[in-house]
Amino acid sequence: MGTTKKTYRWRTTTIGLACAALLAGGAGTAVAAPSAVPDLHSHAVAAAAATSHEKIDVKASAKSVKAGESVTLSGRTKGIPTGSKLTVQHLNKGKWTTLHASTKTKHGGHYSVKVKLGKKGKEKLRVAHGKTHSSTVTVTVH
């Protein structure tokens, strides 16, 4: 029980000294344990915060097309900067594969990209930016 009281006293003393240093204007003294406080200005933390709020909406211009025709995927992004590259992916043998179709976000997060589909069957498509991706749209190619 004596150890708990000592730990409590040590913690309150440290907090009190840090507060006094801040009030006195001694920022150098106040930053006694930088590892205890996360660095919110680091690139890694900023990137993680940005990706957690990214969202991509998508809709296809047609639900079915003939083989060799194009379908336009369009929508809006949130949390992704203007001018960022978006890629189109399709589900191939259980894996998402990037197609040779990409675009950049425009003002307001809008985007539009044409995708030429040649393989007959149901194509599952999505739009991606890094680890963020849209929901899946299915286009039947006949």
mmCIF file of C-alpha atoms in Angstrom:
data_model
loop_
_atom_site.group_PDB
_atom_site.id
_atom_site.type_symbol
_atom_site.label_atom_id
_atom_site.label_comp_id
_atom_site.label_asym_id
_atom_site.label_seq_id
_atom_site.Cartn_x
_atom_site.Cartn_y
_atom_site.Cartn_z
ATOM 1 C CA MET A 1 0.000 0.000 0.000
ATOM 2 C CA GLY A 2 2.929 2.314 0.625
ATOM 3 C CA THR A 3 4.087 1.882 -2.972
ATOM 4 C CA THR A 4 0.700 2.989 -4.315
ATOM 5 C CA LYS A 5 0.808 6.204 -2.275
ATOM 6 C CA LYS A 6 4.354 6.938 -3.460
ATOM 7 C CA THR A 7 3.364 6.365 -7.093
ATOM 8 C CA TYR A 8 0.330 8.630 -6.670
ATOM 9 C CA ARG A 9 2.430 11.363 -5.041
ATOM 10 C CA TRP A 10 5.094 11.078 -7.754
ATOM 11 C CA ARG A 11 2.467 11.333 -10.515
ATOM 12 C CA THR A 12 0.689 14.341 -8.979
ATOM 13 C CA THR A 13 4.003 16.077 -8.331
ATOM 14 C CA THR A 14 5.077 15.547 -11.941
ATOM 15 C CA ILE A 15 1.755 16.829 -13.282
ATOM 16 C CA GLY A 16 1.915 19.837 -10.957
ATOM 17 C CA LEU A 17 5.450 20.710 -12.102
ATOM 18 C CA ALA A 18 4.460 20.369 -15.760
ATOM 19 C CA CYS A 19 1.466 22.672 -15.253
ATOM 20 C CA ALA A 20 3.590 25.213 -13.396
ATOM 21 C CA ALA A 21 6.174 25.154 -16.184
ATOM 22 C CA LEU A 22 3.488 25.738 -18.796
ATOM 23 C CA LEU A 23 2.019 28.633 -16.857
ATOM 24 C CA ALA A 24 5.475 30.150 -16.421
ATOM 25 C CA GLY A 25 6.099 29.902 -20.158
ATOM 26 C CA GLY A 26 8.847 27.324 -19.967
ATOM 27 C CA ALA A 27 7.863 25.030 -22.811
ATOM 28 C CA GLY A 28 11.228 23.274 -22.665
ATOM 29 C CA THR A 29 10.632 22.246 -19.071
ATOM 30 C CA ALA A 30 7.027 21.242 -19.738
ATOM 31 C CA VAL A 31 7.981 18.684 -22.371
ATOM 32 C CA ALA A 32 9.547 16.246 -19.947
ATOM 33 C CA ALA A 33 8.221 13.009 -21.489
ATOM 34 C CA PRO A 34 7.682 13.409 -25.240
ATOM 35 C CA SER A 35 7.072 9.668 -25.720
ATOM 36 C CA ALA A 36 4.007 9.835 -23.483
ATOM 37 C CA VAL A 37 2.255 12.310 -25.784
ATOM 38 C CA PRO A 38 1.632 11.297 -29.424
ATOM 39 C CA ASP A 39 3.164 13.569 -32.051
ATOM 40 C CA LEU A 40 0.075 14.738 -33.955
ATOM 41 C CA HIS A 41 2.213 16.481 -36.548
ATOM 42 C CA SER A 42 4.062 13.401 -37.718
ATOM 43 C CA HIS A 43 3.399 12.206 -41.268
ATOM 44 C CA ALA A 44 2.365 8.706 -40.172
ATOM 45 C CA VAL A 45 -0.278 9.933 -37.746
ATOM 46 C CA ALA A 46 -1.583 12.481 -40.257
ATOM 47 C CA ALA A 47 -1.818 9.831 -42.976
ATOM 48 C CA ALA A 48 -3.649 7.429 -40.670
ATOM 49 C CA ALA A 49 -6.084 10.153 -39.650
ATOM 50 C CA ALA A 50 -6.706 11.105 -43.280
ATOM 51 C CA THR A 51 -7.359 7.573 -44.503
ATOM 52 C CA SER A 52 -9.767 6.784 -41.719
ATOM 53 C CA HIS A 53 -12.177 9.474 -42.993
ATOM 54 C CA GLU A 54 -11.878 8.795 -46.720
ATOM 55 C CA LYS A 55 -14.935 7.626 -48.614
ATOM 56 C CA ILE A 56 -15.629 6.858 -52.270
ATOM 57 C CA ASP A 57 -19.131 6.590 -53.723
ATOM 58 C CA VAL A 58 -19.587 4.948 -57.129
ATOM 59 C CA LYS A 59 -22.304 4.319 -59.690
ATOM 60 C CA ALA A 60 -22.131 2.749 -63.146
ATOM 61 C CA SER A 61 -23.656 4.353 -66.242
ATOM 62 C CA ALA A 62 -25.137 0.990 -67.298
ATOM 63 C CA LYS A 63 -25.937 -2.343 -65.663
ATOM 64 C CA SER A 64 -25.115 -4.258 -68.842
ATOM 65 C CA VAL A 65 -22.997 -3.618 -71.949
ATOM 66 C CA LYS A 66 -21.862 -5.556 -75.000
ATOM 67 C CA ALA A 67 -18.340 -6.999 -75.014
ATOM 68 C CA GLY A 68 -15.874 -4.328 -76.119
ATOM 69 C CA GLU A 69 -18.082 -1.421 -75.008
ATOM 70 C CA SER A 70 -17.301 1.004 -72.220
ATOM 71 C CA VAL A 71 -19.094 1.762 -69.003
ATOM 72 C CA THR A 72 -18.564 5.009 -67.099
ATOM 73 C CA LEU A 73 -17.996 4.876 -63.360
ATOM 74 C CA SER A 74 -18.671 8.151 -61.617
ATOM 75 C CA GLY A 75 -19.248 9.419 -58.137
ATOM 76 C CA ARG A 76 -17.900 11.567 -55.372
ATOM 77 C CA THR A 77 -15.145 11.256 -52.815
ATOM 78 C CA LYS A 78 -14.907 12.627 -49.292
ATOM 79 C CA GLY A 79 -11.664 13.211 -47.435
ATOM 80 C CA ILE A 80 -9.522 12.724 -50.553
ATOM 81 C CA PRO A 81 -7.687 15.830 -51.841
ATOM 82 C CA THR A 82 -8.502 17.339 -55.236
ATOM 83 C CA GLY A 83 -6.178 15.967 -57.937
ATOM 84 C CA SER A 84 -5.646 12.599 -56.232
ATOM 85 C CA LYS A 85 -5.390 9.550 -58.465
ATOM 86 C CA LEU A 86 -8.226 7.024 -58.381
ATOM 87 C CA THR A 87 -7.878 3.595 -59.987
ATOM 88 C CA VAL A 88 -10.473 1.073 -61.148
ATOM 89 C CA GLN A 89 -10.240 -2.489 -59.882
ATOM 90 C CA HIS A 90 -12.096 -5.669 -60.839
ATOM 91 C CA LEU A 91 -12.522 -8.964 -59.059
ATOM 92 C CA ASN A 92 -10.493 -11.619 -60.889
ATOM 93 C CA LYS A 93 -10.305 -15.172 -59.478
ATOM 94 C CA GLY A 94 -11.109 -13.930 -55.982
ATOM 95 C CA LYS A 95 -8.519 -11.090 -55.996
ATOM 96 C CA TRP A 96 -8.949 -7.392 -56.684
ATOM 97 C CA THR A 97 -6.789 -6.443 -59.666
ATOM 98 C CA THR A 98 -6.101 -2.887 -60.842
ATOM 99 C CA LEU A 99 -7.219 -2.161 -64.413
ATOM 100 C CA HIS A 100 -5.605 0.294 -66.835
ATOM 101 C CA ALA A 101 -8.278 2.870 -66.087
ATOM 102 C CA SER A 102 -7.647 5.774 -63.751
ATOM 103 C CA THR A 103 -8.700 9.354 -63.179
ATOM 104 C CA LYS A 104 -8.073 12.240 -60.802
ATOM 105 C CA THR A 105 -10.511 13.801 -58.387
ATOM 106 C CA LYS A 106 -11.922 17.146 -59.424
ATOM 107 C CA HIS A 107 -13.108 20.084 -57.351
ATOM 108 C CA GLY A 108 -15.726 18.957 -54.865
ATOM 109 C CA GLY A 109 -14.467 15.371 -54.936
ATOM 110 C CA HIS A 110 -16.231 14.459 -58.181
ATOM 111 C CA TYR A 111 -14.730 11.949 -60.601
ATOM 112 C CA SER A 112 -15.630 10.048 -63.747
ATOM 113 C CA VAL A 113 -13.741 7.289 -65.561
ATOM 114 C CA LYS A 114 -14.511 5.097 -68.595
ATOM 115 C CA VAL A 115 -13.732 1.392 -68.454
ATOM 116 C CA LYS A 116 -13.717 -0.812 -71.548
ATOM 117 C CA LEU A 117 -14.999 -4.294 -70.746
ATOM 118 C CA GLY A 118 -14.132 -7.147 -73.087
ATOM 119 C CA LYS A 119 -14.659 -10.323 -71.052
ATOM 120 C CA LYS A 120 -18.204 -11.725 -71.134
ATOM 121 C CA GLY A 121 -19.890 -12.401 -67.817
ATOM 122 C CA LYS A 122 -20.497 -10.412 -64.660
ATOM 123 C CA GLU A 123 -17.755 -7.890 -63.877
ATOM 124 C CA LYS A 124 -17.469 -6.687 -60.287
ATOM 125 C CA LEU A 125 -15.849 -3.245 -60.275
ATOM 126 C CA ARG A 126 -14.789 -0.737 -57.644
ATOM 127 C CA VAL A 127 -12.849 2.536 -57.453
ATOM 128 C CA ALA A 128 -9.819 2.724 -55.151
ATOM 129 C CA HIS A 129 -7.451 5.283 -53.638
ATOM 130 C CA GLY A 130 -4.696 3.633 -51.623
ATOM 131 C CA LYS A 131 -6.376 1.385 -49.069
ATOM 132 C CA THR A 132 -9.725 3.128 -49.438
ATOM 133 C CA HIS A 133 -12.177 1.724 -51.950
ATOM 134 C CA SER A 134 -15.793 2.145 -52.987
ATOM 135 C CA SER A 135 -18.544 -0.396 -52.741
ATOM 136 C CA THR A 136 -18.777 -2.916 -55.582
ATOM 137 C CA VAL A 137 -20.848 -2.370 -58.724
ATOM 138 C CA THR A 138 -21.710 -5.271 -60.997
ATOM 139 C CA VAL A 139 -21.894 -4.856 -64.780
ATOM 140 C CA THR A 140 -23.044 -7.697 -67.009
ATOM 141 C CA VAL A 141 -21.035 -8.019 -70.223
ATOM 142 C CA HIS A 142 -22.811 -9.954 -73.022
#
